[in-house]
Amino acid sequence: MRRVAVTGMGVVSPLGCSVAEVYGNAASGYFGIHRLKAPFSQRLNAPLAATVDFDAAAHFEPPKLRMLDRSSQFALVAARQAFADAHCDRDAVDPSRAGTFVGTGMGGSQSNDDGYQTLYGEASDRIKPFTILMGMHNASAAWIAVEHNFRGPSLTYSTACSSSAVAIGEAWLRIASSSLDLAIAGGTEAPLSFGSLKAWEALHTLATVDRDDPARSCKPFSKDRSGMVLGEGAAMVVLEPWDSAVARGATIHGEVLGYGVTTDIGHITRPSVEGQAQAMRAALQSAALEACAIDPINAHGTGTPANDGVETAAIKLVFGDRAYAIPVSATKAMHGHLLGATAALECVLSLLAMQHGVVLPTLHLQTPDPECDLDYVPNAIRTNTTVKTMLSNSFAFGGTNAVLVVRAAS
């Protein structure tokens, strides 16, 4: 198995639309959650969201823009950023050995929602001609492959909240096993349509509005947590063999060491301690690491009553007494839950944290929960600590749990 380097990163997110902006905001404790201002907001029980400040017309000509759902727009811009950051000569790579791996939970939900509004709400038969192309889950991966002439596998993974962890992990496997020489991998999501928000609301998993400050409504691991806040955005990484990256003098942002993916079969929405622990163990085994090699953990940390207690217990099961000495960050308090894109954003944040030698905070943790008693790096960034090797956890509805192991460049 070859070592796999991360040589490019791109982000379009509620924390910013560049890697530098995202890190600066995350390090300063900025949060992109706010009251949602939309025509339908008054029909939501808790009109909260983490949105992207994004002008699509600045990135795409009108003919192309008409064929792109918001999720594909995000994905294309993040991929462009990642390739520009990697400074790789794609002409030197056999296009048949370059692949595209994208995770999304809901695909082009805005385009599908618009179509249903036309068909049912307005009783019109005049559906937009590109509705299928915009709404299909594999649209983002297809557009990236077309734009960058990647003729190898173009694969889309839809495993709910773990989608982009699976995408990065599967891309890592292809590079490590010498099946490919270059890959773009990550995730994208634009789930803030009215239909999507009402459907999530019906599941009773969304946070209630904090009475003092709506921006503080997502509270992972806190006793008064009430649920997650949906967000939108995309994050992409460029992966290539370590030796090739070194030979061409590339800036290496970090290394993907391993990837564990398992299925929690207890319940389609309710996580289990053993299921999450199994995924973390599988990731460590894949990376050929003992548990003592892990420094911080980027937790799934959704802020839901069910997940956070289970994840805490799963970390204890894997790491034993040492769990209490491991810093655990839950960055969704800042950027919200981007569903299929979250794991990719959190992977990028983990790489950035290691580059800067810091552990990012878990914000809004003011009320300790006796069941959540680990070191969650409450409310402020932590410096002067060892940050070399990290786990990044992603646990999903449907039971597909995926964990990435990443390491600082050395």
PDB file of N, CA and C in Angstrom, residues 141-205:
ATOM      1  N   ALA A 141     -20.411  14.863  -9.114  1.00  0.00           N
ATOM      2  CA  ALA A 141     -19.233  14.094  -9.522  1.00  0.00           C
ATOM      3  C   ALA A 141     -19.057  14.126 -11.038  1.00  0.00           C
ATOM      4  N   ALA A 142     -20.156  14.013 -11.757  1.00  0.00           N
ATOM      5  CA  ALA A 142     -20.076  14.027 -13.222  1.00  0.00           C
ATOM      6  C   ALA A 142     -19.537  15.352 -13.734  1.00  0.00           C
ATOM      7  N   TRP A 143     -20.037  16.458 -13.201  1.00  0.00           N
ATOM      8  CA  TRP A 143     -19.570  17.769 -13.649  1.00  0.00           C
ATOM      9  C   TRP A 143     -18.089  17.973 -13.335  1.00  0.00           C
ATOM     10  N   ILE A 144     -17.650  17.527 -12.168  1.00  0.00           N
ATOM     11  CA  ILE A 144     -16.229  17.665 -11.828  1.00  0.00           C
ATOM     12  C   ILE A 144     -15.370  16.855 -12.793  1.00  0.00           C
ATOM     13  N   ALA A 145     -15.776  15.626 -13.084  1.00  0.00           N
ATOM     14  CA  ALA A 145     -15.010  14.776 -14.000  1.00  0.00           C
ATOM     15  C   ALA A 145     -14.940  15.392 -15.393  1.00  0.00           C
ATOM     16  N   VAL A 146     -16.061  15.923 -15.865  1.00  0.00           N
ATOM     17  CA  VAL A 146     -16.088  16.548 -17.190  1.00  0.00           C
ATOM     18  C   VAL A 146     -15.185  17.777 -17.219  1.00  0.00           C
ATOM     19  N   GLU A 147     -15.277  18.608 -16.193  1.00  0.00           N
ATOM     20  CA  GLU A 147     -14.511  19.856 -16.188  1.00  0.00           C
ATOM     21  C   GLU A 147     -13.012  19.609 -16.127  1.00  0.00           C
ATOM     22  N   HIS A 148     -12.598  18.522 -15.467  1.00  0.00           N
ATOM     23  CA  HIS A 148     -11.167  18.295 -15.262  1.00  0.00           C
ATOM     24  C   HIS A 148     -10.623  17.109 -16.055  1.00  0.00           C
ATOM     25  N   ASN A 149     -11.433  16.564 -16.966  1.00  0.00           N
ATOM     26  CA  ASN A 149     -10.981  15.500 -17.874  1.00  0.00           C
ATOM     27  C   ASN A 149     -10.508  14.266 -17.117  1.00  0.00           C
ATOM     28  N   PHE A 150     -11.224  13.901 -16.066  1.00  0.00           N
ATOM     29  CA  PHE A 150     -10.901  12.683 -15.328  1.00  0.00           C
ATOM     30  C   PHE A 150     -11.708  11.531 -15.911  1.00  0.00           C
ATOM     31  N   ARG A 151     -11.031  10.575 -16.501  1.00  0.00           N
ATOM     32  CA  ARG A 151     -11.705   9.482 -17.198  1.00  0.00           C
ATOM     33  C   ARG A 151     -11.734   8.184 -16.401  1.00  0.00           C
ATOM     34  N   GLY A 152     -11.155   8.206 -15.207  1.00  0.00           N
ATOM     35  CA  GLY A 152     -11.256   7.057 -14.318  1.00  0.00           C
ATOM     36  C   GLY A 152     -12.611   7.016 -13.655  1.00  0.00           C
ATOM     37  N   PRO A 153     -12.742   6.291 -12.562  1.00  0.00           N
ATOM     38  CA  PRO A 153     -14.063   6.160 -11.921  1.00  0.00           C
ATOM     39  C   PRO A 153     -14.608   7.498 -11.461  1.00  0.00           C
ATOM     40  N   SER A 154     -15.876   7.720 -11.745  1.00  0.00           N
ATOM     41  CA  SER A 154     -16.619   8.869 -11.216  1.00  0.00           C
ATOM     42  C   SER A 154     -17.732   8.284 -10.363  1.00  0.00           C
ATOM     43  N   LEU A 155     -17.549   8.335  -9.047  1.00  0.00           N
ATOM     44  CA  LEU A 155     -18.431   7.599  -8.148  1.00  0.00           C
ATOM     45  C   LEU A 155     -19.070   8.529  -7.122  1.00  0.00           C
ATOM     46  N   THR A 156     -20.338   8.278  -6.857  1.00  0.00           N
ATOM     47  CA  THR A 156     -21.093   9.056  -5.889  1.00  0.00           C
ATOM     48  C   THR A 156     -21.544   8.129  -4.760  1.00  0.00           C
ATOM     49  N   TYR A 157     -21.329   8.585  -3.532  1.00  0.00           N
ATOM     50  CA  TYR A 157     -21.686   7.807  -2.354  1.00  0.00           C
ATOM     51  C   TYR A 157     -22.774   8.548  -1.595  1.00  0.00           C
ATOM     52  N   SER A 158     -23.867   7.867  -1.304  1.00  0.00           N
ATOM     53  CA  SER A 158     -24.967   8.480  -0.572  1.00  0.00           C
ATOM     54  C   SER A 158     -25.279   7.617   0.639  1.00  0.00           C
ATOM     55  N   THR A 159     -24.577   7.894   1.725  1.00  0.00           N
ATOM     56  CA  THR A 159     -24.745   7.146   2.968  1.00  0.00           C
ATOM     57  C   THR A 159     -25.087   8.118   4.091  1.00  0.00           C
ATOM     58  N   ALA A 160     -25.986   9.066   3.754  1.00  0.00           N
ATOM     59  CA  ALA A 160     -26.435  10.076   4.719  1.00  0.00           C
ATOM     60  C   ALA A 160     -25.235  10.848   5.257  1.00  0.00           C
ATOM     61  N   CYS A 161     -25.127  10.966   6.576  1.00  0.00           N
ATOM     62  CA  CYS A 161     -24.150  11.883   7.181  1.00  0.00           C
ATOM     63  C   CYS A 161     -22.705  11.429   7.037  1.00  0.00           C
ATOM     64  N   SER A 162     -22.468  10.203   6.624  1.00  0.00           N
ATOM     65  CA  SER A 162     -21.097   9.723   6.435  1.00  0.00           C
ATOM     66  C   SER A 162     -20.664   9.730   4.970  1.00  0.00           C
ATOM     67  N   SER A 163     -21.477  10.289   4.095  1.00  0.00           N
ATOM     68  CA  SER A 163     -21.240  10.152   2.649  1.00  0.00           C
ATOM     69  C   SER A 163     -19.850  10.593   2.215  1.00  0.00           C
ATOM     70  N   SER A 164     -19.410  11.761   2.669  1.00  0.00           N
ATOM     71  CA  SER A 164     -18.122  12.251   2.170  1.00  0.00           C
ATOM     72  C   SER A 164     -16.940  11.605   2.872  1.00  0.00           C
ATOM     73  N   ALA A 165     -17.133  11.063   4.087  1.00  0.00           N
ATOM     74  CA  ALA A 165     -16.072  10.253   4.683  1.00  0.00           C
ATOM     75  C   ALA A 165     -15.865   8.992   3.862  1.00  0.00           C
ATOM     76  N   VAL A 166     -16.958   8.381   3.421  1.00  0.00           N
ATOM     77  CA  VAL A 166     -16.865   7.204   2.553  1.00  0.00           C
ATOM     78  C   VAL A 166     -16.183   7.578   1.241  1.00  0.00           C
ATOM     79  N   ALA A 167     -16.546   8.735   0.663  1.00  0.00           N
ATOM     80  CA  ALA A 167     -15.937   9.152  -0.601  1.00  0.00           C
ATOM     81  C   ALA A 167     -14.424   9.320  -0.458  1.00  0.00           C
ATOM     82  N   ILE A 168     -13.986   9.992   0.601  1.00  0.00           N
ATOM     83  CA  ILE A 168     -12.548  10.187   0.810  1.00  0.00           C
ATOM     84  C   ILE A 168     -11.869   8.852   1.110  1.00  0.00           C
ATOM     85  N   GLY A 169     -12.514   8.027   1.926  1.00  0.00           N
ATOM     86  CA  GLY A 169     -11.929   6.729   2.243  1.00  0.00           C
ATOM     87  C   GLY A 169     -11.792   5.834   1.029  1.00  0.00           C
ATOM     88  N   GLU A 170     -12.811   5.807   0.180  1.00  0.00           N
ATOM     89  CA  GLU A 170     -12.737   4.975  -1.017  1.00  0.00           C
ATOM     90  C   GLU A 170     -11.705   5.504  -2.003  1.00  0.00           C
ATOM     91  N   ALA A 171     -11.584   6.816  -2.108  1.00  0.00           N
ATOM     92  CA  ALA A 171     -10.536   7.394  -2.957  1.00  0.00           C
ATOM     93  C   ALA A 171      -9.156   7.039  -2.412  1.00  0.00           C
ATOM     94  N   TRP A 172      -9.006   7.126  -1.093  1.00  0.00           N
ATOM     95  CA  TRP A 172      -7.736   6.744  -0.468  1.00  0.00           C
ATOM     96  C   TRP A 172      -7.366   5.301  -0.811  1.00  0.00           C
ATOM     97  N   LEU A 173      -8.331   4.392  -0.753  1.00  0.00           N
ATOM     98  CA  LEU A 173      -8.065   2.997  -1.083  1.00  0.00           C
ATOM     99  C   LEU A 173      -7.558   2.841  -2.516  1.00  0.00           C
ATOM    100  N   ARG A 174      -8.145   3.593  -3.446  1.00  0.00           N
ATOM    101  CA  ARG A 174      -7.727   3.482  -4.852  1.00  0.00           C
ATOM    102  C   ARG A 174      -6.302   3.997  -5.059  1.00  0.00           C
ATOM    103  N   ILE A 175      -5.956   5.087  -4.400  1.00  0.00           N
ATOM    104  CA  ILE A 175      -4.599   5.618  -4.534  1.00  0.00           C
ATOM    105  C   ILE A 175      -3.610   4.703  -3.820  1.00  0.00           C
ATOM    106  N   ALA A 176      -3.939   4.290  -2.600  1.00  0.00           N
ATOM    107  CA  ALA A 176      -3.026   3.452  -1.811  1.00  0.00           C
ATOM    108  C   ALA A 176      -2.745   2.119  -2.484  1.00  0.00           C
ATOM    109  N   SER A 177      -3.733   1.578  -3.166  1.00  0.00           N
ATOM    110  CA  SER A 177      -3.576   0.266  -3.806  1.00  0.00           C
ATOM    111  C   SER A 177      -3.020   0.354  -5.216  1.00  0.00           C
ATOM    112  N   SER A 178      -2.653   1.547  -5.658  1.00  0.00           N
ATOM    113  CA  SER A 178      -2.075   1.795  -6.991  1.00  0.00           C
ATOM    114  C   SER A 178      -3.080   1.663  -8.124  1.00  0.00           C
ATOM    115  N   SER A 179      -4.369   1.666  -7.810  1.00  0.00           N
ATOM    116  CA  SER A 179      -5.380   1.626  -8.863  1.00  0.00           C
ATOM    117  C   SER A 179      -5.497   2.967  -9.581  1.00  0.00           C
ATOM    118  N   LEU A 180      -5.217   4.064  -8.857  1.00  0.00           N
ATOM    119  CA  LEU A 180      -5.284   5.403  -9.432  1.00  0.00           C
ATOM    120  C   LEU A 180      -4.041   6.186  -9.018  1.00  0.00           C
ATOM    121  N   ASP A 181      -3.770   7.246  -9.768  1.00  0.00           N
ATOM    122  CA  ASP A 181      -2.624   8.108  -9.468  1.00  0.00           C
ATOM    123  C   ASP A 181      -3.046   9.504  -9.013  1.00  0.00           C
ATOM    124  N   LEU A 182      -4.326   9.821  -9.118  1.00  0.00           N
ATOM    125  CA  LEU A 182      -4.816  11.129  -8.706  1.00  0.00           C
ATOM    126  C   LEU A 182      -6.313  11.014  -8.441  1.00  0.00           C
ATOM    127  N   ALA A 183      -6.775  11.684  -7.415  1.00  0.00           N
ATOM    128  CA  ALA A 183      -8.214  11.659  -7.126  1.00  0.00           C
ATOM    129  C   ALA A 183      -8.639  12.977  -6.500  1.00  0.00           C
ATOM    130  N   ILE A 184      -9.843  13.378  -6.825  1.00  0.00           N
ATOM    131  CA  ILE A 184     -10.525  14.457  -6.116  1.00  0.00           C
ATOM    132  C   ILE A 184     -11.636  13.794  -5.318  1.00  0.00           C
ATOM    133  N   ALA A 185     -11.721  14.143  -4.027  1.00  0.00           N
ATOM    134  CA  ALA A 185     -12.701  13.474  -3.174  1.00  0.00           C
ATOM    135  C   ALA A 185     -13.263  14.461  -2.170  1.00  0.00           C
ATOM    136  N   GLY A 186     -14.526  14.267  -1.823  1.00  0.00           N
ATOM    137  CA  GLY A 186     -15.152  15.145  -0.844  1.00  0.00           C
ATOM    138  C   GLY A 186     -16.654  14.992  -0.860  1.00  0.00           C
ATOM    139  N   GLY A 187     -17.332  16.079  -0.538  1.00  0.00           N
ATOM    140  CA  GLY A 187     -18.784  16.017  -0.479  1.00  0.00           C
ATOM    141  C   GLY A 187     -19.423  17.362  -0.711  1.00  0.00           C
ATOM    142  N   THR A 188     -20.709  17.323  -1.013  1.00  0.00           N
ATOM    143  CA  THR A 188     -21.458  18.555  -1.253  1.00  0.00           C
ATOM    144  C   THR A 188     -22.896  18.359  -0.823  1.00  0.00           C
ATOM    145  N   GLU A 189     -23.510  19.451  -0.381  1.00  0.00           N
ATOM    146  CA  GLU A 189     -24.903  19.380   0.066  1.00  0.00           C
ATOM    147  C   GLU A 189     -25.525  20.764   0.037  1.00  0.00           C
ATOM    148  N   ALA A 190     -26.765  20.831  -0.416  1.00  0.00           N
ATOM    149  CA  ALA A 190     -27.555  22.065  -0.384  1.00  0.00           C
ATOM    150  C   ALA A 190     -28.979  21.694   0.015  1.00  0.00           C
ATOM    151  N   PRO A 191     -29.203  21.383   1.305  1.00  0.00           N
ATOM    152  CA  PRO A 191     -30.471  20.788   1.737  1.00  0.00           C
ATOM    153  C   PRO A 191     -31.471  21.773   2.325  1.00  0.00           C
ATOM    154  N   LEU A 192     -31.283  23.071   2.057  1.00  0.00           N
ATOM    155  CA  LEU A 192     -32.091  24.053   2.771  1.00  0.00           C
ATOM    156  C   LEU A 192     -33.339  24.484   2.009  1.00  0.00           C
ATOM    157  N   SER A 193     -33.908  23.578   1.243  1.00  0.00           N
ATOM    158  CA  SER A 193     -35.192  23.850   0.604  1.00  0.00           C
ATOM    159  C   SER A 193     -36.306  23.674   1.623  1.00  0.00           C
ATOM    160  N   PHE A 194     -37.462  24.229   1.327  1.00  0.00           N
ATOM    161  CA  PHE A 194     -38.588  24.169   2.263  1.00  0.00           C
ATOM    162  C   PHE A 194     -39.003  22.725   2.538  1.00  0.00           C
ATOM    163  N   GLY A 195     -39.119  21.937   1.473  1.00  0.00           N
ATOM    164  CA  GLY A 195     -39.539  20.548   1.645  1.00  0.00           C
ATOM    165  C   GLY A 195     -38.561  19.755   2.496  1.00  0.00           C
ATOM    166  N   SER A 196     -37.273  19.959   2.255  1.00  0.00           N
ATOM    167  CA  SER A 196     -36.256  19.256   3.019  1.00  0.00           C
ATOM    168  C   SER A 196     -36.311  19.644   4.488  1.00  0.00           C
ATOM    169  N   LEU A 197     -36.392  20.929   4.769  1.00  0.00           N
ATOM    170  CA  LEU A 197     -36.408  21.390   6.152  1.00  0.00           C
ATOM    171  C   LEU A 197     -37.641  20.888   6.905  1.00  0.00           C
ATOM    172  N   LYS A 198     -38.796  20.875   6.241  1.00  0.00           N
ATOM    173  CA  LYS A 198     -40.004  20.379   6.902  1.00  0.00           C
ATOM    174  C   LYS A 198     -39.892  18.871   7.164  1.00  0.00           C
ATOM    175  N   ALA A 199     -39.267  18.153   6.240  1.00  0.00           N
ATOM    176  CA  ALA A 199     -39.101  16.715   6.435  1.00  0.00           C
ATOM    177  C   ALA A 199     -38.165  16.428   7.613  1.00  0.00           C
ATOM    178  N   TRP A 200     -37.080  17.174   7.703  1.00  0.00           N
ATOM    179  CA  TRP A 200     -36.177  17.007   8.851  1.00  0.00           C
ATOM    180  C   TRP A 200     -36.872  17.424  10.146  1.00  0.00           C
ATOM    181  N   GLU A 201     -37.649  18.455  10.057  1.00  0.00           N
ATOM    182  CA  GLU A 201     -38.391  18.915  11.226  1.00  0.00           C
ATOM    183  C   GLU A 201     -39.325  17.814  11.750  1.00  0.00           C
ATOM    184  N   ALA A 202     -39.927  17.084  10.829  1.00  0.00           N
ATOM    185  CA  ALA A 202     -40.867  16.030  11.213  1.00  0.00           C
ATOM    186  C   ALA A 202     -40.185  14.886  11.958  1.00  0.00           C
ATOM    187  N   LEU A 203     -38.864  14.745  11.772  1.00  0.00           N
ATOM    188  CA  LEU A 203     -38.114  13.701  12.474  1.00  0.00           C
ATOM    189  C   LEU A 203     -37.803  14.076  13.923  1.00  0.00           C
ATOM    190  N   HIS A 204     -38.012  15.333  14.267  1.00  0.00           N
ATOM    191  CA  HIS A 204     -37.730  15.821  15.620  1.00  0.00           C
ATOM    192  C   HIS A 204     -36.260  15.663  15.993  1.00  0.00           C
ATOM    193  N   THR A 205     -35.386  15.945  15.022  1.00  0.00           N
ATOM    194  CA  THR A 205     -33.941  15.900  15.288  1.00  0.00           C
ATOM    195  C   THR A 205     -33.302  17.284  15.250  1.00  0.00           C
TER     196      THR A 205
END
